[in-house]
CSV table of C-alpha atoms in Angstrom, one decimal:
chain,number,residue,atom,x,y,z
A,1,UNK,CA,0.2,0.2,0.1
A,2,UNK,CA,0.7,3.3,-0.8
A,3,UNK,CA,1.2,6.7,2.2
A,4,UNK,CA,-2.3,8.9,2.2
A,5,UNK,CA,0.2,11.6,2.3
A,6,UNK,CA,-0.1,13.0,-1.6
A,7,UNK,CA,-3.2,15.7,-2.5
A,8,UNK,CA,-5.5,14.3,-3.4
A,9,UNK,CA,-8.5,16.4,-5.0
A,10,UNK,CA,-12.0,17.1,-3.3
A,11,UNK,CA,-13.9,15.4,-5.4
A,12,UNK,CA,-11.8,12.1,-5.5
A,13,UNK,CA,-11.2,13.1,-9.5
A,14,UNK,CA,-7.7,11.5,-10.7
A,15,UNK,CA,-8.7,8.5,-8.0
A,16,UNK,CA,-8.1,5.4,-10.2
A,17,UNK,CA,-9.5,3.2,-7.4
A,18,UNK,CA,-12.3,5.6,-7.0
A,19,UNK,CA,-12.8,5.4,-10.9
A,20,UNK,CA,-12.8,2.4,-11.1
A,21,UNK,CA,-15.8,1.4,-8.8
A,22,UNK,CA,-17.4,4.7,-10.3
A,23,UNK,CA,-16.5,2.4,-13.5
A,24,UNK,CA,-19.1,-1.2,-12.2
A,25,UNK,CA,-21.4,1.7,-10.6
A,26,UNK,CA,-22.7,3.1,-14.4
A,27,UNK,CA,-22.7,-0.1,-15.4
A,28,UNK,CA,-25.5,-1.7,-12.8
A,29,UNK,CA,-26.9,0.8,-13.1
A,30,UNK,CA,-27.5,1.4,-17.2
A,31,UNK,CA,-29.5,-2.2,-15.5
A,32,UNK,CA,-31.6,-1.6,-13.7
A,33,UNK,CA,-32.7,1.0,-15.5
A,34,UNK,CA,-33.5,-2.0,-18.7
A,35,UNK,CA,-34.6,-3.6,-15.8
A,36,UNK,CA,-37.0,-1.1,-14.5
A,37,UNK,CA,-38.1,0.0,-18.1
A,38,UNK,CA,-39.1,-3.5,-18.4
A,39,UNK,CA,-41.1,-4.2,-15.7
A,40,UNK,CA,-43.2,-1.0,-16.2
A,41,UNK,CA,-43.9,-2.2,-19.6
A,42,UNK,CA,-45.2,-5.9,-17.9
A,43,UNK,CA,-47.0,-2.9,-15.7
A,44,UNK,CA,-48.6,-1.5,-17.8
A,45,UNK,CA,-50.1,-4.7,-18.8
A,46,UNK,CA,-50.5,-5.5,-16.0
A,47,UNK,CA,-52.4,-2.2,-15.3
A,48,UNK,CA,-54.6,-2.3,-18.7
A,49,UNK,CA,-55.5,-6.0,-17.7
A,50,UNK,CA,-57.2,-5.0,-14.4
A,51,UNK,CA,-58.3,-2.4,-15.5
A,52,UNK,CA,-60.4,-3.7,-18.3
A,53,UNK,CA,-61.4,-7.2,-16.2
A,54,UNK,CA,-62.1,-4.4,-13.3
A,55,UNK,CA,-59.3,-5.5,-10.1
A,56,UNK,CA,-59.0,-2.6,-8.0
A,57,UNK,CA,-55.1,-1.2,-8.4
A,58,UNK,CA,-53.6,-2.3,-6.2
A,59,UNK,CA,-53.5,-6.1,-4.1
A,60,UNK,CA,-52.3,-5.8,-0.3
A,61,UNK,CA,-52.1,-10.1,-0.7
A,62,UNK,CA,-49.4,-9.9,-4.0
A,63,UNK,CA,-47.8,-6.9,-2.7
A,64,UNK,CA,-46.8,-8.9,1.2
A,65,UNK,CA,-46.4,-11.9,-1.1
A,66,UNK,CA,-43.7,-10.5,-3.6
A,67,UNK,CA,-41.9,-8.8,-0.5
A,68,UNK,CA,-42.1,-11.5,1.5
A,69,UNK,CA,-40.5,-13.5,-1.5
A,70,UNK,CA,-37.5,-11.1,-2.4
A,71,UNK,CA,-37.0,-10.4,2.1
A,72,UNK,CA,-35.8,-14.3,1.3
A,73,UNK,CA,-33.9,-13.0,-1.8
A,74,UNK,CA,-32.0,-10.7,-0.3
A,75,UNK,CA,-30.6,-12.5,2.8
A,76,UNK,CA,-29.6,-14.9,0.2
A,77,UNK,CA,-27.6,-12.1,-2.1
A,78,UNK,CA,-26.4,-10.3,1.3
A,79,UNK,CA,-29.1,-7.0,0.5
A,80,UNK,CA,-31.2,-5.3,3.6
A,81,UNK,CA,-34.2,-7.6,3.9
A,82,UNK,CA,-35.7,-3.5,5.4
A,83,UNK,CA,-34.5,-1.3,2.3
A,84,UNK,CA,-35.4,-4.3,0.3
A,85,UNK,CA,-39.2,-3.8,1.7
A,86,UNK,CA,-38.8,0.2,1.3
A,87,UNK,CA,-37.7,-0.2,-2.3
A,88,UNK,CA,-40.5,-2.7,-3.7
A,89,UNK,CA,-42.5,0.0,-1.9
A,90,UNK,CA,-41.0,2.7,-3.2
A,91,UNK,CA,-41.8,0.9,-7.0
A,92,UNK,CA,-45.5,-0.3,-6.5
A,93,UNK,CA,-46.9,2.7,-4.9
A,94,UNK,CA,-45.4,4.4,-9.0
A,95,UNK,CA,-47.5,1.3,-10.7
A,96,UNK,CA,-50.3,1.6,-8.2
A,97,UNK,CA,-50.3,5.9,-9.4
A,98,UNK,CA,-49.9,4.1,-13.1
A,99,UNK,CA,-52.5,1.7,-12.8
A,100,UNK,CA,-54.8,4.4,-11.0
A,101,UNK,CA,-54.1,6.7,-13.7
A,102,UNK,CA,-55.2,3.7,-16.2
A,103,UNK,CA,-58.9,3.1,-15.0
A,104,UNK,CA,-59.0,6.8,-14.7
A,105,UNK,CA,-58.6,6.2,-18.4
A,106,UNK,CA,-61.6,2.9,-18.7
A,107,UNK,CA,-64.4,4.6,-17.3
A,108,UNK,CA,-63.9,7.6,-20.5
A,109,UNK,CA,-66.5,6.5,-23.0
A,110,UNK,CA,-63.1,5.6,-25.5
A,111,UNK,CA,-61.8,1.9,-25.4
A,112,UNK,CA,-58.8,1.7,-23.9
A,113,UNK,CA,-55.6,0.4,-26.1
A,114,UNK,CA,-53.7,-2.0,-25.1
A,115,UNK,CA,-49.9,-0.7,-24.9
A,116,UNK,CA,-47.5,-1.9,-27.4
A,117,UNK,CA,-46.6,-5.0,-25.2
A,118,UNK,CA,-49.5,-6.8,-25.7
A,119,UNK,CA,-49.8,-6.8,-29.6
A,120,UNK,CA,-52.5,-6.2,-31.9
A,121,UNK,CA,-55.2,-9.0,-30.5
A,122,UNK,CA,-54.3,-7.2,-26.6
A,123,UNK,CA,-55.3,-9.6,-23.8
A,124,UNK,CA,-58.1,-12.4,-23.3
A,125,UNK,CA,-60.7,-11.2,-22.9
B,1,UNK,CA,-60.7,-12.6,-27.4
B,2,UNK,CA,-63.8,-14.7,-25.3
B,3,UNK,CA,-66.1,-12.4,-23.2
B,4,UNK,CA,-66.2,-10.6,-20.2
B,5,UNK,CA,-69.4,-12.4,-18.1
B,6,UNK,CA,-66.6,-15.2,-17.0
B,7,UNK,CA,-67.4,-15.2,-13.4
B,8,UNK,CA,-63.2,-14.0,-11.6
B,9,UNK,CA,-62.2,-14.1,-8.1
B,10,UNK,CA,-61.7,-10.3,-7.2
B,11,UNK,CA,-57.8,-10.9,-6.2
B,12,UNK,CA,-57.3,-12.0,-9.6
B,13,UNK,CA,-56.4,-16.1,-8.9
B,14,UNK,CA,-57.0,-18.1,-11.7
B,15,UNK,CA,-56.6,-15.2,-15.0
B,16,UNK,CA,-53.8,-17.8,-16.4
B,17,UNK,CA,-52.7,-13.6,-18.2
B,18,UNK,CA,-52.4,-12.0,-15.1
B,19,UNK,CA,-50.0,-15.2,-13.1
B,20,UNK,CA,-48.2,-14.8,-16.5
B,21,UNK,CA,-47.1,-10.7,-16.4
B,22,UNK,CA,-46.8,-11.2,-12.3
B,23,UNK,CA,-44.0,-14.3,-13.4
B,24,UNK,CA,-42.7,-12.2,-15.3
B,25,UNK,CA,-43.0,-9.8,-12.7
B,26,UNK,CA,-41.0,-12.0,-9.8
B,27,UNK,CA,-37.4,-12.9,-12.5
B,28,UNK,CA,-37.5,-9.7,-13.2
B,29,UNK,CA,-37.4,-8.4,-9.3
B,30,UNK,CA,-35.3,-11.0,-8.2
B,31,UNK,CA,-32.6,-9.6,-10.5
B,32,UNK,CA,-33.2,-6.5,-9.4
B,33,UNK,CA,-32.7,-7.5,-6.0
B,34,UNK,CA,-29.3,-9.1,-6.9
B,35,UNK,CA,-28.3,-5.9,-8.3
B,36,UNK,CA,-29.3,-4.0,-6.4
B,37,UNK,CA,-26.7,-6.0,-4.0
B,38,UNK,CA,-23.8,-6.1,-5.8
B,39,UNK,CA,-24.4,-2.7,-6.6
B,40,UNK,CA,-24.3,-1.9,-2.6
B,41,UNK,CA,-21.1,-4.0,-2.5
B,42,UNK,CA,-19.6,-1.3,-4.6
B,43,UNK,CA,-20.7,2.0,-2.3
B,44,UNK,CA,-19.5,-0.1,0.5
B,45,UNK,CA,-16.2,-0.3,-0.9
B,46,UNK,CA,-16.9,3.2,-1.9
B,47,UNK,CA,-17.2,4.3,1.4
B,48,UNK,CA,-15.1,2.8,3.2
B,49,UNK,CA,-12.1,4.5,0.6
B,50,UNK,CA,-14.3,7.5,0.9
B,51,UNK,CA,-13.9,7.6,4.8
B,52,UNK,CA,-9.9,6.4,4.8
B,53,UNK,CA,-8.6,9.6,2.3
B,54,UNK,CA,-11.5,11.2,3.9
B,55,UNK,CA,-13.8,12.5,1.3
B,56,UNK,CA,-17.2,13.4,2.3
B,57,UNK,CA,-20.1,10.5,1.6
B,58,UNK,CA,-22.1,13.1,-0.3
B,59,UNK,CA,-21.2,14.3,-3.4
B,60,UNK,CA,-23.6,16.2,-5.4
B,61,UNK,CA,-21.5,16.6,-8.7
B,62,UNK,CA,-21.1,13.1,-9.4
B,63,UNK,CA,-24.7,12.7,-8.5
B,64,UNK,CA,-26.4,15.0,-10.8
B,65,UNK,CA,-24.2,13.4,-13.5
B,66,UNK,CA,-25.5,10.3,-13.2
B,67,UNK,CA,-28.9,11.5,-13.2
B,68,UNK,CA,-27.9,13.3,-16.5
B,69,UNK,CA,-26.6,9.5,-17.2
B,70,UNK,CA,-29.5,7.8,-16.3
B,71,UNK,CA,-32.4,10.2,-17.7
B,72,UNK,CA,-30.8,9.3,-21.4
B,73,UNK,CA,-30.7,6.0,-21.3
B,74,UNK,CA,-34.3,5.6,-19.3
B,75,UNK,CA,-35.4,8.1,-23.0
B,76,UNK,CA,-34.1,5.0,-24.4
B,77,UNK,CA,-35.4,2.6,-23.3
B,78,UNK,CA,-38.7,4.1,-22.5
B,79,UNK,CA,-38.6,4.6,-18.5
B,80,UNK,CA,-39.8,7.7,-17.2
B,81,UNK,CA,-37.3,10.3,-16.4
B,82,UNK,CA,-38.9,12.1,-13.8
B,83,UNK,CA,-39.5,8.6,-11.4
B,84,UNK,CA,-35.6,7.6,-12.5
B,85,UNK,CA,-34.2,10.8,-11.1
B,86,UNK,CA,-36.7,10.1,-8.0
B,87,UNK,CA,-34.9,5.9,-8.3
B,88,UNK,CA,-31.2,6.5,-8.0
B,89,UNK,CA,-32.1,10.2,-5.2
B,90,UNK,CA,-34.3,6.4,-3.4
B,91,UNK,CA,-30.4,4.1,-3.6
B,92,UNK,CA,-28.4,7.4,-3.0
B,93,UNK,CA,-29.6,8.5,0.4
B,94,UNK,CA,-29.8,5.3,0.9
B,95,UNK,CA,-25.9,4.9,-0.3
B,96,UNK,CA,-24.9,7.8,2.0
B,97,UNK,CA,-26.8,6.5,5.2
B,98,UNK,CA,-24.2,3.5,5.2
B,99,UNK,CA,-21.0,5.8,4.2
B,100,UNK,CA,-22.1,8.2,7.7
B,101,UNK,CA,-22.1,4.8,9.4
B,102,UNK,CA,-19.0,3.9,8.1
B,103,UNK,CA,-17.5,7.8,8.4
B,104,UNK,CA,-18.3,7.1,12.1
B,105,UNK,CA,-16.9,4.1,12.3
B,106,UNK,CA,-13.5,5.3,11.0
B,107,UNK,CA,-13.5,7.9,13.4
B,108,UNK,CA,-12.8,5.2,16.2
B,109,UNK,CA,-9.4,4.4,17.6
B,110,UNK,CA,-9.9,0.4,16.1
B,111,UNK,CA,-9.1,0.5,12.4
B,112,UNK,CA,-11.7,0.6,9.4
B,113,UNK,CA,-11.2,-3.2,8.1
B,114,UNK,CA,-11.8,-3.7,4.5
B,115,UNK,CA,-15.5,-4.8,3.0
B,116,UNK,CA,-14.6,-7.9,1.8
B,117,UNK,CA,-15.3,-6.8,-1.3
B,118,UNK,CA,-11.8,-5.4,-1.7
B,119,UNK,CA,-10.3,-9.3,-1.2
B,120,UNK,CA,-7.0,-9.1,1.7
B,121,UNK,CA,-5.3,-5.9,-0.1
B,122,UNK,CA,-7.5,-3.4,0.5
B,123,UNK,CA,-7.5,0.3,-1.4
B,124,UNK,CA,-4.9,1.6,-3.1
B,125,UNK,CA,-4.9,3.8,0.3
């Protein structure tokens, strides 16, 4: 190890170790964004499906099951289970906001357009 | 398409379309948990590194750069840019909480132990 005496910029620029960590974080963040985009495509389809068949946007039993399952996965992978619950609730609150918006649209006189995710046939009604 | 007249349980159980969507969401959520676990392993190493070399836990310039980059990726992949910013700030607030805890530890008389992520040599100090 080298000493700690060398002058360093206060923002960490020029620190190769920090730059290497940040490059990994950037790769992971890009993967997270793409996974979240895919997740919202699916939950948009779920929202459409629920609005059409008349299910409520929120499903507390399903949410509790998801949290329990993800906390078990978190424990295996070393993620804080409390953070995992906060994270899922954060995502779900955004999804429910989308679902409620869709439900509002479904009460308008114009027919719902299925999201592109579903293809031209839409869901089995 | 089939008609909408068939009786359905109010929670959507027995609905094959909904079950199929949920199976995909479960797969994506598992991937998200594992990626987040990996991200926190790296940010833990960053927190240790920052505490040792005396950098502050928070870096607003870096955060703004991350948000701008992820919003560009979000726009490409169809994710709401406003949600992307909220998401990153949610993650970063958890990371900063960890970093501040580490910084507190680094002021104690006992030497910091490098996290296992860094291997036995630890960071280049």
